[in-house]
Short mmCIF file of C-alpha atoms in Angstrom, two decimals:
data_model
loop_
_atom_site.label_atom_id
_atom_site.label_comp_id
_atom_site.label_asym_id
_atom_site.label_seq_id
_atom_site.Cartn_x
_atom_site.Cartn_y
_atom_site.Cartn_z
CA MET A 1 -22.98 4.89 -12.39
CA THR A 2 -23.89 7.08 -15.30
CA ALA A 3 -21.07 7.90 -17.97
CA PHE A 4 -21.36 11.44 -16.98
CA GLY A 5 -20.74 13.77 -19.93
CA ALA A 6 -23.12 11.55 -22.21
CA SER A 7 -26.40 13.60 -23.00
CA GLU A 8 -29.10 13.40 -20.28
CA GLY A 9 -31.61 15.58 -21.81
CA ALA A 10 -34.22 12.91 -21.81
CA ALA A 11 -34.09 12.79 -18.26
CA GLY A 12 -34.08 16.73 -17.59
CA LYS A 13 -31.44 19.21 -17.78
CA ASP A 14 -28.00 18.00 -18.50
CA PRO A 15 -26.06 18.54 -14.99
CA LEU A 16 -22.59 18.96 -16.74
CA ARG A 17 -23.97 21.82 -19.08
CA SER A 18 -22.28 24.51 -17.09
CA PHE A 19 -18.94 22.59 -17.80
CA THR A 20 -19.38 21.49 -21.35
CA GLN A 21 -20.60 24.95 -22.38
CA GLN A 22 -17.98 27.07 -20.53
CA LYS A 23 -15.99 29.59 -22.62
CA LEU A 24 -12.20 29.07 -22.69
CA GLN A 25 -10.11 31.96 -22.18
CA TRP A 26 -6.89 31.33 -24.32
CA LYS A 27 -3.73 33.11 -23.54
CA HIS A 28 0.05 32.84 -24.16
CA CYS A 29 1.48 29.76 -22.01
CA ASP A 30 4.71 31.58 -21.59
CA ALA A 31 6.31 34.76 -23.09
CA ASN A 32 9.06 32.73 -24.97
CA ASP A 33 6.61 30.30 -26.66
CA PRO A 34 5.20 31.00 -30.15
CA ALA A 35 2.10 32.93 -30.44
CA ALA A 36 0.33 29.74 -31.79
CA PHE A 37 0.80 27.85 -28.57
CA GLN A 38 -1.92 28.89 -26.06
CA CYS A 39 -2.89 27.91 -22.75
CA ALA A 40 -6.31 27.84 -20.95
CA THR A 41 -7.84 26.58 -17.68
CA LEU A 42 -11.01 24.31 -17.66
CA LYS A 43 -13.32 23.90 -14.71
CA VAL A 44 -14.57 20.22 -14.06
CA PRO A 45 -16.37 18.68 -11.07
CA LEU A 46 -14.08 17.01 -8.33
CA ASP A 47 -16.85 14.39 -8.24
CA TYR A 48 -18.87 13.83 -11.30
CA GLY A 49 -21.69 12.23 -9.02
CA ASP A 50 -21.95 15.64 -7.45
CA PRO A 51 -21.40 18.15 -10.49
CA GLY A 52 -22.90 20.95 -8.37
CA GLY A 53 -20.25 20.48 -5.76
CA LYS A 54 -16.51 21.31 -5.37
CA THR A 55 -14.74 22.11 -8.57
CA ILE A 56 -11.08 21.59 -9.71
CA ASP A 57 -8.98 23.12 -12.45
CA ILE A 58 -7.82 21.25 -15.56
CA ALA A 59 -4.81 22.96 -17.16
CA ILE A 60 -4.88 22.48 -21.13
CA SER A 61 -2.93 23.86 -23.98
CA ARG A 62 -3.47 24.10 -27.66
CA LEU A 63 -1.15 24.30 -30.79
CA LYS A 64 -3.56 25.17 -33.57
CA ALA A 65 -3.61 23.28 -36.89
CA SER A 66 -1.33 25.05 -39.24
CA SER A 67 -3.90 24.71 -42.06
CA SER A 68 -7.64 25.80 -41.72
CA LYS A 69 -8.45 24.08 -45.03
CA GLU A 70 -7.10 20.77 -44.08
CA ARG A 71 -7.93 20.89 -40.33
CA HIS A 72 -9.76 17.50 -39.19
CA GLY A 73 -10.21 18.06 -35.48
CA VAL A 74 -8.27 17.93 -32.18
CA LEU A 75 -5.72 15.48 -31.16
CA LEU A 76 -5.56 15.10 -27.39
CA LEU A 77 -2.00 13.83 -26.02
CA ASN A 78 -1.05 12.14 -22.89
CA PRO A 79 2.49 11.15 -22.07
CA GLY A 80 1.64 8.34 -19.32
CA GLY A 81 2.39 8.08 -15.67
CA PRO A 82 -0.21 8.31 -14.13
CA GLY A 83 0.62 11.89 -13.59
CA ALA A 84 3.33 12.87 -16.03
CA PRO A 85 3.03 16.44 -17.05
CA GLY A 86 1.15 16.83 -20.56
CA LEU A 87 0.60 20.38 -20.81
CA ARG A 88 3.65 21.10 -22.99
CA LEU A 89 3.50 18.25 -25.18
CA PRO A 90 2.50 19.87 -28.23
CA LEU A 91 5.67 21.87 -28.12
CA ASP A 92 7.83 18.93 -26.73
CA PRO A 93 11.04 18.76 -28.72
CA LEU A 94 11.12 15.14 -28.20
CA MET A 95 7.64 14.58 -29.94
CA LYS A 96 8.54 15.14 -33.59
CA PHE A 97 4.98 15.35 -35.13
CA PRO A 98 5.04 15.18 -38.74
CA GLY A 99 3.88 18.21 -40.91
CA GLU A 100 0.70 16.33 -42.06
CA VAL A 101 -0.38 15.72 -38.49
CA LYS A 102 0.29 19.36 -37.56
CA ARG A 103 -1.61 20.61 -40.50
CA GLN A 104 -4.65 18.65 -39.69
CA TYR A 105 -4.98 18.72 -35.86
CA ASP A 106 -5.10 21.19 -33.08
CA LEU A 107 -2.51 19.37 -30.69
CA ILE A 108 -4.14 19.53 -27.32
CA GLY A 109 -1.95 19.02 -24.17
CA PHE A 110 -3.41 18.60 -20.70
CA ASP A 111 -2.17 17.82 -17.21
CA LEU A 112 -4.26 15.04 -15.52
CA ARG A 113 -6.40 16.09 -12.67
CA GLY A 114 -4.14 16.55 -9.52
CA ALA A 115 -0.93 16.70 -11.78
CA GLY A 116 1.02 19.57 -12.65
CA GLN A 117 -1.02 22.73 -12.92
CA SER A 118 -4.15 20.82 -12.84
CA SER A 119 -5.30 21.48 -9.06
CA PRO A 120 -1.98 19.67 -8.03
CA VAL A 121 -1.81 17.36 -5.12
CA SER A 122 1.11 16.70 -2.76
CA CYS A 123 1.40 14.04 -0.02
CA GLY A 124 4.44 15.66 1.35
CA LEU A 125 6.64 12.38 0.50
CA THR A 126 10.38 12.35 1.12
CA ALA A 127 12.90 11.06 -1.29
CA ASP A 128 12.94 7.62 0.32
CA GLU A 129 9.15 7.48 0.25
CA GLN A 130 9.46 7.96 -3.54
CA SER A 131 12.05 5.10 -4.13
CA ASP A 132 11.37 1.52 -4.75
CA ASN A 133 12.44 -0.94 -2.14
CA PRO A 134 13.22 -4.78 -2.65
CA TYR A 135 11.48 -7.35 -0.51
CA LYS A 136 13.88 -8.59 2.50
CA PRO A 137 12.59 -10.68 5.32
CA GLU A 138 14.57 -8.61 7.68
CA THR A 139 13.17 -5.26 6.38
CA PHE A 140 9.69 -6.21 5.50
CA ALA A 141 8.11 -4.73 8.82
CA LYS A 142 9.68 -1.41 7.78
CA ASP A 143 8.43 -1.72 4.47
CA VAL A 144 4.94 -2.26 5.96
CA ASP A 145 5.29 0.77 8.15
CA ARG A 146 6.67 2.98 5.25
CA ALA A 147 3.65 1.98 2.91
CA ARG A 148 1.11 2.77 5.77
CA THR A 149 2.86 6.15 6.31
CA ILE A 150 2.49 7.16 2.69
CA ALA A 151 -1.03 6.22 2.56
CA GLU A 152 -1.73 8.21 5.92
CA LYS A 153 0.24 11.19 4.49
CA CYS A 154 -1.89 11.37 1.40
CA GLN A 155 -5.00 10.88 3.34
CA ALA A 156 -4.09 13.80 5.61
CA LYS A 157 -2.83 16.29 2.88
CA ALA A 158 -5.44 15.42 -0.07
CA GLY A 159 -7.98 13.28 1.56
CA ASP A 160 -11.02 15.23 -0.01
CA LYS A 161 -9.65 14.56 -3.57
CA LEU A 162 -8.30 10.93 -3.19
CA PRO A 163 -11.51 9.27 -4.11
CA HIS A 164 -11.79 11.23 -7.09
CA LEU A 165 -8.41 10.81 -8.78
CA THR A 166 -9.22 8.06 -10.90
CA THR A 167 -8.89 7.12 -14.69
CA ARG A 168 -12.64 7.02 -15.22
CA ASN A 169 -12.82 10.84 -13.81
CA ALA A 170 -9.84 11.66 -16.14
CA ALA A 171 -11.78 10.22 -19.13
CA ARG A 172 -14.81 12.39 -18.05
CA ASP A 173 -12.39 15.36 -17.96
CA MET A 174 -11.33 14.64 -21.41
CA ASP A 175 -15.09 14.49 -22.65
CA VAL A 176 -15.41 17.88 -21.07
CA ILE A 177 -12.38 19.06 -22.78
CA ARG A 178 -13.90 17.81 -26.07
CA ALA A 179 -17.18 19.77 -25.48
CA ALA A 180 -15.61 22.97 -24.28
CA LEU A 181 -13.56 22.99 -27.50
CA GLY A 182 -16.86 22.44 -29.49
CA GLU A 183 -15.92 19.11 -30.92
CA LYS A 184 -18.23 16.20 -31.59
CA ARG A 185 -15.40 13.79 -31.42
CA ILE A 186 -11.60 13.82 -30.43
CA SER A 187 -8.72 11.80 -31.63
CA TYR A 188 -6.01 10.64 -29.09
CA LEU A 189 -2.41 9.73 -28.80
CA GLY A 190 -1.57 8.22 -25.45
CA VAL A 191 1.69 6.42 -24.44
CA SER A 192 1.96 4.12 -21.60
CA TYR A 193 -0.43 4.62 -18.97
CA GLY A 194 -1.92 6.88 -21.46
CA THR A 195 -2.99 3.77 -23.39
CA TYR A 196 -5.22 2.80 -20.38
CA LEU A 197 -6.82 6.19 -20.07
CA GLY A 198 -7.51 6.05 -23.94
CA ALA A 199 -8.99 2.70 -23.70
CA VAL A 200 -11.06 3.48 -20.76
CA TYR A 201 -12.26 6.63 -22.70
CA THR A 202 -13.18 4.40 -25.78
CA GLN A 203 -15.32 2.31 -23.21
CA MET A 204 -17.18 5.19 -21.60
CA PHE A 205 -17.64 7.31 -24.69
CA PRO A 206 -17.30 4.94 -27.67
CA GLN A 207 -19.26 7.33 -30.14
CA ARG A 208 -17.00 10.14 -29.19
CA ALA A 209 -13.70 8.51 -29.90
CA ASP A 210 -12.45 9.33 -33.45
CA ARG A 211 -8.80 8.09 -34.28
CA PHE A 212 -7.00 6.67 -31.28
CA VAL A 213 -3.39 5.76 -31.43
CA LEU A 214 -2.07 3.65 -28.36
CA ASP A 215 1.71 3.72 -27.98
CA SER A 216 3.05 0.90 -25.53
CA SER A 217 -0.06 -0.60 -24.07
CA ALA A 218 -0.60 -1.72 -20.63
CA ASP A 219 -2.69 -4.83 -19.81
CA PRO A 220 -6.07 -3.58 -18.86
CA THR A 221 -6.90 -6.61 -16.99
CA ARG A 222 -3.77 -6.31 -14.43
CA VAL A 223 -4.34 -2.87 -13.21
CA TYR A 224 -2.05 -2.05 -11.34
CA ARG A 225 -0.35 -4.63 -9.06
CA GLY A 226 -0.23 -7.02 -11.97
CA MET A 227 1.59 -4.50 -14.29
CA PHE A 228 4.37 -4.36 -11.82
CA GLN A 229 4.74 -7.93 -11.73
CA ASP A 230 4.54 -8.04 -15.38
CA MET A 231 7.54 -5.64 -15.50
CA ALA A 232 9.33 -8.25 -13.46
CA LYS A 233 8.51 -10.91 -15.94
CA GLY A 234 9.31 -8.82 -19.00
CA ALA A 235 12.79 -7.77 -17.30
CA GLU A 236 13.69 -11.50 -16.76
CA GLN A 237 13.02 -12.36 -20.40
CA ALA A 238 15.20 -9.37 -21.47
CA PHE A 239 17.90 -10.44 -18.97
CA THR A 240 18.02 -13.86 -20.67
CA ARG A 241 18.29 -12.23 -24.22
CA TRP A 242 21.08 -9.82 -23.08
CA SER A 243 22.99 -12.65 -21.45
CA GLU A 244 22.96 -14.49 -24.86
CA TRP A 245 23.65 -11.36 -26.83
CA ALA A 246 26.72 -10.41 -24.56
CA ALA A 247 28.15 -13.93 -24.66
CA ALA A 248 28.40 -13.71 -28.39
CA ARG A 249 30.34 -10.64 -28.17
CA HIS A 250 32.84 -11.64 -25.29
CA THR A 251 35.83 -10.35 -27.24
CA THR A 252 33.93 -6.96 -27.20
CA TYR A 253 32.89 -6.81 -23.63
CA GLY A 254 34.71 -9.51 -21.78
CA LEU A 255 31.37 -10.29 -19.69
CA GLY A 256 31.59 -14.21 -20.24
CA LYS A 257 31.85 -16.67 -23.22
CA THR A 258 28.50 -18.23 -22.43
CA PRO A 259 25.08 -16.90 -21.19
CA ALA A 260 25.82 -18.66 -17.87
CA GLU A 261 28.98 -16.90 -17.36
CA VAL A 262 27.52 -13.49 -18.44
CA ARG A 263 24.71 -14.01 -15.78
CA LYS A 264 27.54 -14.91 -12.99
CA THR A 265 29.42 -11.77 -13.85
CA TYR A 266 26.48 -9.79 -13.30
CA TRP A 267 25.40 -11.44 -10.20
CA ASP A 268 28.91 -11.27 -8.67
CA LEU A 269 28.81 -7.72 -9.24
CA ILE A 270 25.49 -7.21 -7.67
CA ALA A 271 26.63 -9.09 -4.70
CA GLU A 272 29.88 -7.09 -4.20
CA ALA A 273 28.03 -3.82 -4.59
CA ASN A 274 25.64 -4.96 -1.76
CA ARG A 275 28.72 -5.52 0.14
CA LYS A 276 30.56 -2.21 -0.65
CA PRO A 277 28.82 0.17 -2.72
CA ILE A 278 30.29 0.94 -6.07
CA GLN A 279 31.23 4.62 -6.78
CA PHE A 280 29.85 5.21 -10.16
CA GLY A 281 29.02 8.59 -11.88
CA GLY A 282 29.37 10.48 -8.59
CA ARG A 283 27.06 8.07 -6.85
CA ALA A 284 27.44 5.16 -4.35
CA LEU A 285 25.41 2.26 -5.85
CA THR A 286 24.37 -0.77 -3.90
CA GLY A 287 23.50 -4.02 -5.64
CA ASP A 288 19.73 -3.21 -4.93
CA THR A 289 20.18 0.41 -6.32
CA ILE A 290 21.49 -1.05 -9.70
CA ARG A 291 18.69 -3.71 -9.66
CA ALA A 292 15.95 -0.99 -9.12
CA ASP A 293 16.16 -0.07 -12.76
CA ASN A 294 14.09 -2.76 -14.32
CA GLY A 295 14.67 -1.28 -17.87
CA THR A 296 18.40 -1.96 -18.04
CA PHE A 297 18.41 -4.97 -20.16
CA PHE A 298 16.07 -4.10 -22.81
CA HIS A 299 18.70 -2.11 -24.55
CA VAL A 300 21.24 -4.87 -25.19
CA ARG A 301 24.26 -2.65 -26.06
CA LYS A 302 23.70 -0.02 -23.54
CA ALA A 303 23.36 -2.89 -20.82
CA ALA A 304 26.50 -4.28 -21.84
CA GLU A 305 28.44 -0.85 -21.79
CA LEU A 306 26.64 -0.10 -18.30
CA VAL A 307 27.85 -3.48 -16.84
CA VAL A 308 31.36 -3.10 -18.20
CA GLY A 309 31.39 0.44 -16.78
CA LEU A 310 30.30 -0.63 -13.17
CA LYS A 311 32.68 -3.74 -13.33
CA ASN A 312 35.60 -1.30 -13.99
CA ALA A 313 34.46 0.96 -11.35
CA ALA A 314 34.40 -1.75 -8.66
CA GLU A 315 37.87 -2.41 -9.65
CA GLY A 316 38.88 1.20 -8.81
CA GLN A 317 38.46 2.77 -12.36
CA ASP A 318 35.29 4.93 -12.42
CA PRO A 319 35.05 6.07 -16.02
CA ASN A 320 32.55 8.86 -14.98
CA PRO A 321 33.49 10.43 -11.80
CA SER A 322 31.45 13.58 -12.11
CA GLY A 323 28.63 14.34 -10.05
CA THR A 324 27.76 15.12 -6.59
CA THR A 325 27.57 12.94 -3.42
CA GLY A 326 26.09 15.85 -0.97
CA GLN A 327 22.90 15.94 0.48
CA ALA A 328 20.23 16.36 -2.37
CA GLU A 329 17.13 18.51 -2.07
CA GLU A 330 13.90 16.69 -1.61
CA PRO A 331 12.39 16.06 -4.96
CA ASP A 332 8.98 17.56 -5.74
CA ASP A 333 6.42 14.77 -4.91
CA ASN A 334 3.54 15.69 -7.28
CA TYR A 335 4.17 12.67 -9.65
CA ALA A 336 4.50 10.33 -7.05
CA SER A 337 1.42 11.43 -5.08
CA VAL A 338 -0.68 11.39 -8.37
CA ALA A 339 0.67 8.03 -9.31
CA TRP A 340 -0.24 6.35 -6.05
CA SER A 341 -3.53 8.29 -5.92
CA PHE A 342 -4.61 6.89 -9.32
CA MET A 343 -3.35 3.43 -8.97
CA CYS A 344 -4.92 3.02 -5.56
CA ALA A 345 -8.24 4.38 -6.41
CA ASP A 346 -8.79 2.98 -9.81
CA THR A 347 -9.20 -0.62 -8.51
CA ARG A 348 -10.34 -2.46 -5.61
CA THR A 349 -8.05 -5.37 -6.17
CA TRP A 350 -5.30 -4.28 -3.97
CA SER A 351 -5.05 -6.72 -1.01
CA ARG A 352 -5.29 -5.40 2.56
CA ASP A 353 -3.29 -8.30 3.90
CA PRO A 354 0.48 -7.64 4.32
CA GLU A 355 1.01 -11.28 4.41
CA GLN A 356 -0.03 -11.63 0.99
CA TYR A 357 2.45 -9.24 -0.21
CA ARG A 358 5.11 -11.09 1.58
CA ARG A 359 4.08 -14.42 0.02
CA GLU A 360 4.04 -13.01 -3.41
CA ALA A 361 7.20 -11.16 -3.23
CA ILE A 362 8.96 -14.38 -1.96
CA ARG A 363 7.37 -16.19 -4.94
CA ASP A 364 8.27 -13.49 -7.54
CA LYS A 365 12.02 -13.09 -6.25
CA ALA A 366 12.45 -16.93 -7.14
CA ARG A 367 10.64 -16.58 -10.37
CA TYR A 368 12.10 -13.31 -11.50
CA PRO A 369 15.40 -12.75 -9.41
CA LEU A 370 16.13 -9.46 -11.36
CA TYR A 371 13.19 -7.46 -10.23
CA GLY A 372 10.50 -9.69 -8.77
CA ASP A 373 11.31 -8.57 -5.26
CA PHE A 374 10.79 -4.86 -5.93
CA ALA A 375 7.55 -5.52 -8.05
CA ALA A 376 5.92 -7.64 -5.53
CA ASN A 377 6.71 -5.83 -2.36
CA ILE A 378 4.09 -4.03 -0.31
CA ALA A 379 2.56 -0.89 -1.54
CA PRO A 380 0.76 2.03 -0.04
CA CYS A 381 -2.54 0.62 -1.79
CA ALA A 382 -2.68 -1.99 0.93
CA PHE A 383 -3.58 0.96 3.46
CA TRP A 384 -5.43 3.25 1.13
CA LYS A 385 -8.92 4.07 2.80
CA GLN A 386 -10.48 5.50 0.00
CA ARG A 387 -11.81 3.44 -2.91
CA SER A 388 -13.91 4.73 -5.69
CA GLU A 389 -15.85 3.00 -8.62
CA PRO A 390 -15.30 -0.49 -9.92
CA GLN A 391 -12.35 -1.00 -12.32
CA THR A 392 -13.45 -0.48 -16.11
CA LYS A 393 -13.52 -3.68 -17.96
CA ILE A 394 -12.09 -2.90 -21.48
CA ASP A 395 -14.39 -4.69 -24.24
CA ASN A 396 -15.37 -2.80 -27.15
CA LYS A 397 -15.04 -2.44 -31.07
CA VAL A 398 -13.67 1.11 -31.18
CA GLY A 399 -10.97 1.35 -33.92
CA ALA A 400 -7.39 2.07 -32.64
CA LEU A 401 -4.09 1.83 -33.96
CA MET A 402 -1.74 0.17 -31.36
CA THR A 403 2.05 0.36 -31.55
CA GLN A 404 4.49 -1.72 -29.67
CA ASN A 405 8.32 -2.33 -29.44
CA GLU A 406 9.14 -6.25 -28.94
CA TRP A 407 11.48 -5.37 -26.01
CA ASP A 408 9.64 -2.88 -23.84
CA SER A 409 10.68 -2.31 -20.24
CA GLN A 410 7.61 -0.85 -18.81
CA THR A 411 4.66 -2.24 -20.83
CA PRO A 412 5.87 -6.02 -22.14
CA LEU A 413 4.56 -7.27 -25.61
CA PHE A 414 2.51 -9.97 -23.85
CA ALA A 415 0.72 -7.12 -21.89
CA ALA A 416 0.00 -5.12 -24.97
CA GLN A 417 -1.26 -8.13 -26.89
CA THR A 418 -3.80 -8.43 -24.14
CA MET A 419 -5.01 -4.81 -24.70
CA HIS A 420 -5.22 -5.78 -28.23
CA ARG A 421 -7.64 -8.58 -27.64
CA ALA A 422 -9.88 -6.39 -25.49
CA LEU A 423 -9.81 -3.62 -28.23
CA ARG A 424 -11.50 -5.78 -30.86
CA GLY A 425 -11.54 -2.89 -33.29
CA SER A 426 -8.05 -2.28 -33.05
CA ARG A 427 -4.74 -3.16 -35.23
CA MET A 428 -1.41 -3.65 -33.69
CA LEU A 429 1.88 -2.66 -35.16
CA THR A 430 4.75 -4.55 -33.51
CA VAL A 431 8.36 -3.36 -34.05
CA ALA A 432 10.36 -6.72 -34.31
CA GLY A 433 13.62 -6.32 -32.34
CA GLY A 434 12.48 -2.76 -31.19
CA GLU A 435 14.07 -1.79 -27.78
CA GLY A 436 12.65 0.74 -25.26
CA HIS A 437 9.54 2.28 -23.99
CA GLY A 438 7.63 4.23 -26.55
CA VAL A 439 7.64 3.74 -30.21
CA LEU A 440 6.27 6.96 -32.04
CA TYR A 441 7.51 10.31 -33.13
CA ALA A 442 10.74 10.42 -31.03
CA SER A 443 14.12 11.03 -32.06
CA GLY A 444 15.50 7.88 -33.60
CA SER A 445 11.85 6.31 -33.66
CA ASN A 446 10.87 3.77 -36.04
CA SER A 447 10.26 5.18 -39.40
CA CYS A 448 7.97 2.25 -40.59
CA ALA A 449 5.83 2.63 -37.54
CA ASP A 450 5.82 6.41 -37.82
CA LYS A 451 4.57 6.16 -41.17
CA ALA A 452 1.73 3.93 -40.26
CA ALA A 453 0.66 6.03 -37.37
CA THR A 454 0.64 9.18 -39.65
CA ALA A 455 -1.31 7.54 -42.47
CA TYR A 456 -3.99 6.63 -39.87
CA LEU A 457 -4.11 9.92 -38.19
CA THR A 458 -4.37 11.61 -41.49
CA THR A 459 -6.92 9.35 -43.35
CA GLY A 460 -8.58 7.50 -40.63
CA LYS A 461 -8.05 4.22 -42.43
CA LEU A 462 -6.69 1.56 -40.11
CA PRO A 463 -4.51 -1.20 -41.63
CA ALA A 464 -6.39 -4.08 -43.09
CA GLU A 465 -4.54 -6.45 -40.61
CA ASP A 466 -1.89 -6.37 -37.81
CA LEU A 467 1.45 -5.31 -39.02
CA THR A 468 5.28 -5.83 -38.17
CA CYS A 469 7.96 -3.34 -38.72
CA GLN A 470 11.77 -4.26 -38.42
CA ALA A 471 13.84 -2.33 -35.80
#
């Protein structure tokens, strides 16, 4: 299929001309925002294979470069997901862009197609349908029905859009944004899923990628079921590290003098919570609820403090009794609806056989007891009726800077290393001992990594070789 957005003058009139040359009407995003922060709405085809057909809106924002003399271009921002809102990223207080970057770039935020203010979709999912469930033999039939129901709800409420909510189309949207902004090339900073979106853009539009920074990268060969299973593997590695760390600090935390004792303390707590939920922080937590957070053990100190708190609460000493236990309102399902839509439509590798999910869940529960039964359980994609284009194979020499924590809960180091090999023009900066998901420009972020990313964004020069920073 043509990489729409590329010039098609040789074959006749560019079918995207009306989109790439549209005039953007900038206005204040909000009365309380600074005047320099503006928003606009961009029209793009729902189906790039039929650019004369139905259109959708893409909401974009702009924080202009503070120096017209130093301005280099535009820096598009994506927070991940797929489907996390990105419109307000240029002003996000958690994104502490240095002055050098703000002087040289218009910071461009945007909501992914279907998300936020970009022709949003909703499948009408309940809170339960947005939660993760572990595999259990006695509940698997219900899990299959639940996955089928989610797929059917999405088909009923957003059926015409589903085939077109894909990363390839999101990359095409980015290229329309580029053209509408009057830019020959774009620079980009993407986090988590945003690294995959950025990599797909470099594959589809290599000549239009300027300075690309990919923070906390996914494995492009494992989209998407494999990514979840990789999270289970990464969580198990982190749990092993944490048990050793906590055992060495038994006098502080009292969780066990050896790693084996620490692990037993944790699993005894999980078993107890499954028998009788632990009242903690205003919530009744089962063992499965506790395990559902696959990122717990990547932050060793926080994990130790949490387990101590849960242990005390199980003994009747809730250190944080505040909170509500009443009926909560149903959460907005836009994020979940977009996430499943992209994940199901981006690839044709999801099995249609529930028994394959059962087999893999049993296998991964044994391999990775902490989270394997969550990660491998059946997903709505098993029943997704709409499939789109083939998955994009990432294999190019476009320059990019990758940044990665050694201990990352969502995109493990080994996954990012696969992305690094696929992006043969990239350099990778690893934060040795770095904990958590996301490296750059956040409160308490690694100054060594921030400095390297800023140097690349402001000069365009990649490091001569891969780098390592210390946490």
